[in-house]
Amino acid sequence: SADGGRNLSLDSIPMGLPMSDPTAWATAMNNLGMAPMGMTGQPLLPDFDPALGMMTGIPPINPMMPGLGIVPPPIPPDMPAVKEIIHCKSCTLFPPNPHLPPPATRERPPGCKTVFVGGLPENGTEQIIMEVFEQCGEVIAIRKSKKNFCHIRFAEEFMVDKALYLSGYRIRLGSSTDKKDTGRLHVDFAQARDDLYEWECKQRMLAREERHRRRLAEERFRPPSPPPVVHYSDHECSVVAEKLKDDTKFSEAIQTLLTWIERGEVNRRTANNFYSMIQSANSHIRRLVNEKAAHEKEMEEAKEKFKLALSGILVQFEQIVAVYHSASKQKAWDHFTKAQRKNISVWCKQAEEIRNIHNDELMGIRREEEMEMSDEEIEDPSEMKETEESALVSQVEALKEENDSLRWQLDAYRNEVELLKQEQGKATRDEDTTKEQQMKLLQQALQGMQKHLLKVQEEYKKRELELEKVKEDKLKVETLLENLKEQESSTSRACACSQEKEYPVEKTLSNSPVKSEREVLLVGIISTFLHVHPFGASIEYICSYLQRLDSKICTAEVEVLMTRLQNTFRQELSGVGASLEKRWKFCGFDGLKMT
């Protein structure tokens, strides 16, 4: 039957081949997903669970995981993977040498379901290939070539990993030993357009699902839209005007007022109502300024508290550092162990670093306060001019704002005059006299406002002229300052040159390591002596030679002179242990290149 061809069978096992290790044989058949059977058809392991496809006692494995099934579980790298002989109905698969490296494979293409199989026997047919590779999973198509290789496409990706397990096996058809009936399988990943297309479709589907999930999450976390602002009416206007007078409801009411003005609700009929609301909004400026001053006062008090606390912390740090310093004195230091001394020195360094950081912070705060005080008390002429200029600019801006407000008041008065004119025609004759008086008063007010506006414009022009003059004066002062700085730099350079000309000899004498003519003679004699001794000489040997010339020469004087001339003489250690000796060598030729 077809099922018998797909599963492994023991009919083709030669009876002459002994089964040396029944446990290894059971493991191999278990890896192939079959119940372990003996030579006579009896189960080798009575506790085999066919529902799990593996021996009981082994934890269950997900068959969809790639690389499982035929592929054995991971083995430590220091132990070779043991592959067993696989017997099929028409052929036999012999495992490769376990000590050889695993066969090389190309990089796995995305969504790979197709494998390349090379090294097939010349007499191999599609039926035999199907019989071998159907154990790895469902085979969709086989494309066989005439040159002993084929391409096999599986239904799922994890089946490819099972097929790769068979790479390196030697295949033999039946019990024949002919070359045409044998071969060595080489299984590798293959790149197929169908696999790539299916993989891309799957990726696009996953991307669509991800976009859909992200869109749902964004809609869930999107903040709700603000409530709509009501339309303007006389009733709503009175409600907003009352809210503007209340400090707790001011922010809501001012937003409604702003929306109405931006919508264009202001006209001749509603201008007075809007003006009164704007005026009530303006009355909150003083409250906000007072609140700001209160907060600034609280901030200053908090600064003072912080400064006092920081100074107290610094006093305690000073006391701790003093304790460490007193413990480091010899009177107490000798009584501590090495570990205790090390800990005390480390703690002392840490405490000093933290104290210095806090001290710098406190000094920075005090320096900032002193800078603020000095800026308020003493100001340079250039800074004075900058302040005057900024004051003029602020006055100009204030005049501009006042000019705009006067224009708005004029427009409001004109609107009121026009409304009065319209109402005048409808009113009775008795009311005409009062209206005429109101008209005269309004006209007088308009004339006064116009005169005031002309005065403000004239002051604005004068301020602009003064501002231009101040800018010109500032430019002149800056040029004078630059000229003075250049003159000072030139004079300082001239003084420095004259000083260098007067005292060149003193500098060279003070900088030279040789201070007298006697030392120069000693350096020459020592250099000659050490040049004759290329392997160096001890300080006692050198002094014994010099004392023959002058008995007043001492060893300490010679050693100090030679240590001062590091580019001429070099001290080296020679010998080991008790024979360790310090030798001086002449290195003047190398020192000449370095200097």
Coordinates of C-alpha atoms in Angstrom, one line a residue, residues 83-487:
K83 CA 23.6 9.1 13.2
E84 CA 22.1 5.6 12.7
I85 CA 21.5 3.5 9.6
I86 CA 18.1 4.1 8.0
H87 CA 16.4 1.2 6.2
C88 CA 13.8 2.0 3.6
K89 CA 11.7 -0.4 1.4
S90 CA 13.9 0.0 -1.7
C91 CA 17.2 1.4 -0.4
T92 CA 19.4 1.7 2.7
L93 CA 21.0 5.0 4.0
F94 CA 24.4 4.6 5.8
P95 CA 25.4 7.5 8.1
P96 CA 28.6 9.5 7.5
N97 CA 31.7 9.4 9.7
P98 CA 30.6 11.2 12.9
H99 CA 34.1 12.7 13.4
L100 CA 33.9 14.6 10.1
P101 CA 32.7 18.2 10.1
P102 CA 29.0 18.8 9.2
P103 CA 28.3 19.4 5.5
A104 CA 28.4 23.1 4.4
T105 CA 25.2 24.8 3.4
R106 CA 24.4 28.1 1.7
E107 CA 22.6 30.9 3.4
R108 CA 18.9 30.1 4.0
P109 CA 16.6 32.1 1.7
P110 CA 13.5 33.6 3.3
G111 CA 10.5 31.3 3.4
C112 CA 12.6 28.4 2.0
K113 CA 10.5 25.2 1.4
T114 CA 12.6 23.8 -1.4
V115 CA 15.8 21.8 -1.1
F116 CA 18.5 20.8 -3.6
V117 CA 19.5 17.1 -3.4
G118 CA 22.7 16.0 -5.2
G119 CA 24.8 12.8 -5.3
L120 CA 21.8 10.6 -6.2
P121 CA 22.5 7.1 -7.7
E122 CA 22.2 6.9 -11.5
N123 CA 19.5 4.3 -11.3
G124 CA 17.5 6.3 -8.7
T125 CA 13.9 7.0 -9.6
E126 CA 11.4 9.6 -8.4
Q127 CA 9.7 6.8 -6.5
I128 CA 12.9 6.0 -4.5
I129 CA 13.4 9.8 -3.9
M130 CA 9.8 10.1 -2.7
E131 CA 10.3 7.0 -0.4
V132 CA 13.4 8.6 1.2
F133 CA 12.2 12.2 1.6
E134 CA 8.5 11.6 2.4
Q135 CA 9.7 10.7 6.0
C136 CA 10.6 14.4 6.4
G137 CA 7.1 15.6 5.6
E138 CA 4.6 16.1 2.8
V139 CA 6.3 16.5 -0.6
I140 CA 4.5 18.8 -3.0
A141 CA 6.7 18.4 -6.1
I142 CA 9.9 16.7 -7.3
R143 CA 11.9 18.1 -10.2
K144 CA 14.5 15.5 -11.2
S145 CA 17.4 16.2 -13.6
K146 CA 19.3 13.7 -15.7
K147 CA 22.5 14.6 -13.9
N148 CA 21.9 12.8 -10.6
F149 CA 20.3 15.7 -8.8
C150 CA 16.8 17.0 -8.1
H151 CA 14.8 19.7 -6.3
I152 CA 12.1 18.8 -3.8
R153 CA 9.5 21.2 -2.5
F154 CA 7.8 20.5 0.9
A155 CA 4.6 21.8 2.3
E156 CA 6.1 23.5 5.4
E157 CA 9.4 25.2 6.2
F158 CA 10.4 23.0 9.2
M159 CA 10.4 19.9 6.9
V160 CA 13.4 21.4 5.1
D161 CA 15.4 21.1 8.4
K162 CA 14.5 17.5 8.5
A163 CA 15.7 16.9 5.0
L164 CA 19.0 18.6 5.7
Y165 CA 19.6 16.0 8.4
L166 CA 20.1 13.4 5.6
S167 CA 23.0 15.4 4.0
G168 CA 26.1 13.2 4.0
Y169 CA 24.3 9.9 4.1
R170 CA 25.5 7.2 1.6
I171 CA 22.5 5.7 -0.3
R172 CA 22.5 2.1 -1.7
L173 CA 19.6 0.7 -3.8
G174 CA 18.7 -2.8 -2.4
S175 CA 21.7 -5.0 -1.7
S176 CA 23.6 -4.0 -5.0
T177 CA 27.2 -2.8 -4.8
D178 CA 27.2 -1.4 -8.4
K179 CA 28.4 2.3 -8.7
K180 CA 25.1 3.2 -10.5
D181 CA 23.2 2.0 -7.5
T182 CA 25.1 4.0 -4.9
G183 CA 25.7 7.6 -4.1
R184 CA 26.4 10.2 -1.4
L185 CA 23.5 12.6 -0.7
H186 CA 24.2 16.3 -0.5
V187 CA 21.1 18.3 0.7
D188 CA 21.2 22.1 0.7
F189 CA 18.8 25.1 0.6
A190 CA 17.4 26.0 -2.8
Q191 CA 16.1 29.4 -3.9
A192 CA 12.6 29.1 -5.5
R193 CA 10.3 31.9 -6.8
D194 CA 7.2 30.2 -5.4
D195 CA 8.7 30.1 -1.8
L196 CA 9.7 33.8 -2.0
Y197 CA 6.3 34.8 -3.3
E198 CA 4.5 32.9 -0.5
W199 CA 6.9 34.4 2.1
E200 CA 6.3 37.9 0.8
C201 CA 2.5 37.4 0.9
K202 CA 2.8 36.2 4.4
Q203 CA 4.9 39.2 5.4
R204 CA 2.4 41.6 3.8
M205 CA -0.4 39.9 5.7
L206 CA 1.5 40.2 9.0
A207 CA 2.2 43.9 8.2
R208 CA -1.5 44.5 7.6
E209 CA -2.4 42.9 10.9
E210 CA 0.3 44.9 12.7
R211 CA -1.0 48.2 11.1
H212 CA -4.5 47.3 12.2
R213 CA -3.5 46.6 15.7
R214 CA -1.5 49.8 15.9
R215 CA -4.4 51.8 14.6
L216 CA -6.7 50.3 17.2
A217 CA -4.2 51.1 19.9
E218 CA -3.9 54.7 18.7
E219 CA -7.6 55.2 18.6
R220 CA -7.8 53.7 22.2
F221 CA -5.2 56.1 23.6
R222 CA -6.2 59.2 21.6
P223 CA -7.3 62.0 23.9
P224 CA -10.9 63.2 23.6
S225 CA -11.6 66.3 21.7
P226 CA -12.3 69.5 23.7
P227 CA -15.9 70.5 24.3
P228 CA -17.3 72.8 21.7
V229 CA -17.6 76.6 22.4
V230 CA -21.1 77.9 22.6
H231 CA -22.3 80.5 20.0
Y232 CA -22.5 84.1 21.0
S233 CA -25.8 85.5 22.4
D234 CA -26.7 88.1 24.9
H235 CA -27.4 85.5 27.6
E236 CA -24.1 83.7 27.0
C237 CA -22.3 87.1 26.9
S238 CA -23.7 87.9 30.4
V239 CA -22.7 84.4 31.7
V240 CA -19.1 84.8 30.3
A241 CA -18.9 88.3 31.8
E242 CA -19.7 87.0 35.2
K243 CA -17.2 84.1 34.9
L244 CA -14.5 86.6 33.9
K245 CA -14.9 88.3 37.3
D246 CA -14.4 85.0 39.1
D247 CA -10.7 84.0 39.5
T248 CA -11.5 80.2 39.5
K249 CA -13.5 80.4 36.2
F250 CA -11.3 82.9 34.5
S251 CA -9.3 80.5 32.2
E252 CA -12.5 78.9 30.9
A253 CA -14.2 82.3 30.2
I254 CA -11.1 83.9 28.6
Q255 CA -10.9 80.9 26.1
T256 CA -14.6 81.4 25.2
L257 CA -14.0 85.2 24.7
L258 CA -11.0 84.5 22.5
T259 CA -12.9 82.0 20.3
W260 CA -15.8 84.5 19.9
I261 CA -13.4 87.3 18.8
E262 CA -11.6 85.0 16.3
R263 CA -14.9 83.9 14.9
G264 CA -15.8 87.5 14.1
E265 CA -18.7 88.0 16.5
V266 CA -17.6 91.6 17.2
N267 CA -19.8 94.1 15.3
R268 CA -21.2 97.6 16.0
R269 CA -24.1 96.2 18.1
T270 CA -21.9 93.9 20.3
A271 CA -18.7 96.1 20.5
N272 CA -19.6 97.6 23.9
N273 CA -20.2 94.1 25.4
F274 CA -16.9 92.9 24.1
Y275 CA -15.1 96.0 25.4
S276 CA -16.5 95.5 28.9
M277 CA -15.4 91.8 28.8
I278 CA -11.9 92.8 27.6
Q279 CA -11.8 95.4 30.4
S280 CA -12.7 92.9 33.0
A281 CA -10.0 90.5 31.6
N282 CA -7.5 93.4 31.9
S283 CA -8.3 93.8 35.5
H284 CA -6.8 90.3 36.2
I285 CA -3.3 91.6 35.2
R286 CA -2.8 93.1 38.7
R287 CA -3.8 89.9 40.4
L288 CA -1.4 87.9 38.2
V289 CA 1.5 90.3 38.9
N290 CA 0.8 90.0 42.7
E291 CA 0.8 86.2 42.4
K292 CA 4.1 86.3 40.5
A293 CA 5.6 88.6 43.2
A294 CA 4.5 86.2 45.9
H295 CA 6.0 83.2 44.1
E296 CA 9.3 85.1 43.7
K297 CA 9.3 85.9 47.4
E298 CA 8.8 82.2 48.2
M299 CA 11.7 81.4 45.8
E300 CA 14.0 83.8 47.5
E301 CA 13.1 82.4 50.9
A302 CA 13.7 78.9 49.6
K303 CA 17.1 80.0 48.3
E304 CA 18.0 81.4 51.7
K305 CA 16.9 78.1 53.4
F306 CA 19.0 76.1 50.9
K307 CA 22.0 78.3 51.5
L308 CA 21.8 78.0 55.2
A309 CA 21.3 74.2 55.0
L310 CA 24.3 73.9 52.6
S311 CA 26.5 75.9 54.9
G312 CA 25.5 73.6 57.8
I313 CA 26.3 70.6 55.7
L314 CA 29.7 72.1 54.8
V315 CA 30.5 72.7 58.5
Q316 CA 29.8 69.0 59.3
F317 CA 32.0 67.9 56.3
E318 CA 34.8 70.0 57.6
Q319 CA 34.5 68.3 61.0
I320 CA 34.6 64.8 59.4
V321 CA 37.6 65.8 57.3
A322 CA 39.3 67.1 60.4
V323 CA 38.7 63.8 62.2
Y324 CA 40.3 61.9 59.2
H325 CA 43.3 64.3 59.3
S326 CA 43.9 63.9 63.0
A327 CA 43.6 60.1 62.6
S328 CA 46.3 60.2 59.9
K329 CA 48.8 61.8 62.2
Q330 CA 51.6 59.5 63.4
K331 CA 50.4 59.6 67.0
A332 CA 47.3 57.6 66.2
W333 CA 48.2 56.3 62.7
D334 CA 50.8 53.7 64.0
H335 CA 48.1 51.9 66.0
F336 CA 45.9 51.0 63.0
T337 CA 46.3 48.0 60.8
K338 CA 47.1 48.2 57.0
A339 CA 43.5 47.6 56.0
Q340 CA 42.2 50.2 58.5
R341 CA 44.7 52.7 57.2
K342 CA 43.7 52.1 53.6
N343 CA 40.0 52.5 54.4
I344 CA 40.7 55.7 56.4
S345 CA 42.7 57.2 53.5
V346 CA 40.0 56.3 50.9
W347 CA 37.3 57.7 53.1
C348 CA 39.3 60.9 53.6
K349 CA 39.7 61.4 49.8
Q350 CA 36.0 60.8 49.2
A351 CA 35.0 63.2 52.0
E352 CA 37.3 65.9 50.7
E353 CA 36.0 65.6 47.1
I354 CA 32.4 65.9 48.3
R355 CA 33.3 68.8 50.5
N356 CA 35.0 70.6 47.6
I357 CA 32.0 70.1 45.4
H358 CA 29.6 71.5 47.9
N359 CA 31.9 74.4 48.7
D360 CA 32.1 75.2 45.0
E361 CA 28.4 75.2 44.8
L362 CA 28.0 77.5 47.8
M363 CA 30.7 79.8 46.4
G364 CA 28.9 79.9 43.0
I365 CA 25.6 81.0 44.7
R366 CA 27.4 83.7 46.6
R367 CA 29.3 84.8 43.4
E368 CA 26.0 85.1 41.6
E369 CA 24.5 87.2 44.3
E370 CA 27.6 89.5 44.3
M371 CA 27.4 89.8 40.5
E372 CA 23.7 90.8 40.8
M373 CA 24.6 93.4 43.5
S374 CA 27.5 94.8 41.5
D375 CA 25.3 95.0 38.3
E376 CA 22.8 97.0 40.3
E377 CA 25.3 99.3 42.0
I378 CA 28.1 99.9 39.4
E379 CA 27.4 100.0 35.7
D380 CA 29.8 100.8 32.9
P381 CA 29.0 103.7 30.5
S382 CA 28.3 101.2 27.7
E383 CA 25.9 99.3 30.0
M384 CA 24.3 102.6 31.0
K385 CA 23.7 103.4 27.4
E386 CA 22.3 99.9 26.7
T387 CA 19.9 100.4 29.6
E388 CA 18.9 103.8 28.3
E389 CA 18.4 102.3 24.9
S390 CA 16.3 99.5 26.3
A391 CA 14.3 102.1 28.3
L392 CA 13.6 104.1 25.1
V393 CA 12.6 101.0 23.3
S394 CA 10.2 100.0 26.1
Q395 CA 8.8 103.6 26.1
V396 CA 8.3 103.5 22.3
E397 CA 6.5 100.1 22.7
A398 CA 4.3 101.5 25.5
L399 CA 3.4 104.5 23.3
K400 CA 2.5 102.2 20.4
E401 CA 0.2 100.2 22.7
E402 CA -1.3 103.4 24.0
N403 CA -1.8 104.7 20.5
D404 CA -3.5 101.4 19.5
S405 CA -5.8 101.6 22.6
L406 CA -6.7 105.2 21.8
R407 CA -7.6 104.2 18.2
W408 CA -9.8 101.4 19.5
Q409 CA -11.5 103.8 21.9
L410 CA -12.1 106.2 19.0
D411 CA -13.7 103.4 17.0
A412 CA -15.9 102.5 20.0
Y413 CA -16.9 106.2 20.4
R414 CA -17.7 106.5 16.7
N415 CA -19.9 103.4 16.9
E416 CA -21.7 104.8 19.9
V417 CA -22.2 108.1 18.0
E418 CA -23.6 106.3 15.0
L419 CA -26.0 104.3 17.2
L420 CA -27.1 107.6 18.9
K421 CA -27.7 109.1 15.5
Q422 CA -29.9 106.2 14.5
E423 CA -31.8 106.3 17.8
Q424 CA -32.1 110.1 17.5
G425 CA -34.5 109.9 14.5
K426 CA -36.8 107.6 16.4
A427 CA -36.8 109.5 19.7
T428 CA -39.3 112.2 20.6
R429 CA -38.6 116.0 20.5
D430 CA -38.3 116.2 24.3
E431 CA -35.4 113.7 24.2
D432 CA -33.7 115.6 21.3
T433 CA -32.2 118.2 23.7
T434 CA -30.6 115.6 25.9
K435 CA -29.3 113.7 22.8
E436 CA -27.8 116.9 21.4
Q437 CA -26.0 117.5 24.7
Q438 CA -24.7 114.0 24.7
M439 CA -23.6 114.5 21.1
K440 CA -21.8 117.6 22.0
L441 CA -20.1 115.9 24.9
L442 CA -19.1 113.0 22.7
Q443 CA -17.8 115.4 20.1
Q444 CA -15.7 117.2 22.7
A445 CA -14.4 113.9 23.9
L446 CA -13.5 113.0 20.4
Q447 CA -11.7 116.3 19.8
G448 CA -9.8 115.8 23.1
M449 CA -8.8 112.2 22.1
Q450 CA -7.7 113.4 18.7
K451 CA -5.5 116.1 20.2
H452 CA -4.1 113.6 22.7
L453 CA -3.4 111.2 19.8
L454 CA -1.5 113.9 17.9
K455 CA 0.6 114.6 21.0
V456 CA 1.4 110.9 21.4
Q457 CA 2.5 110.7 17.7
E458 CA 4.8 113.7 18.1
E459 CA 6.3 112.1 21.3
Y460 CA 6.8 108.9 19.4
K461 CA 8.7 110.7 16.6
K462 CA 10.9 112.5 19.2
R463 CA 11.7 109.2 20.9
E464 CA 12.7 107.6 17.7
L465 CA 15.1 110.4 16.9
E466 CA 16.6 110.1 20.5
L467 CA 16.9 106.3 19.9
E468 CA 18.9 106.9 16.7
K469 CA 21.2 109.4 18.5
V470 CA 21.9 106.9 21.3
K471 CA 22.7 104.2 18.8
E472 CA 25.2 106.5 17.0
D473 CA 26.8 107.4 20.4
K474 CA 27.1 103.7 21.2
L475 CA 29.0 103.0 18.0
K476 CA 31.4 105.8 18.7
V477 CA 32.1 104.6 22.2
E478 CA 32.7 101.0 20.9
T479 CA 35.2 102.3 18.3
L480 CA 37.1 104.3 21.0
L481 CA 37.2 101.3 23.3
E482 CA 38.7 99.1 20.5
N483 CA 41.4 101.8 19.8
L484 CA 42.3 101.9 23.5
K485 CA 42.6 98.1 23.7
E486 CA 44.9 98.1 20.6
Q487 CA 47.1 100.8 22.2

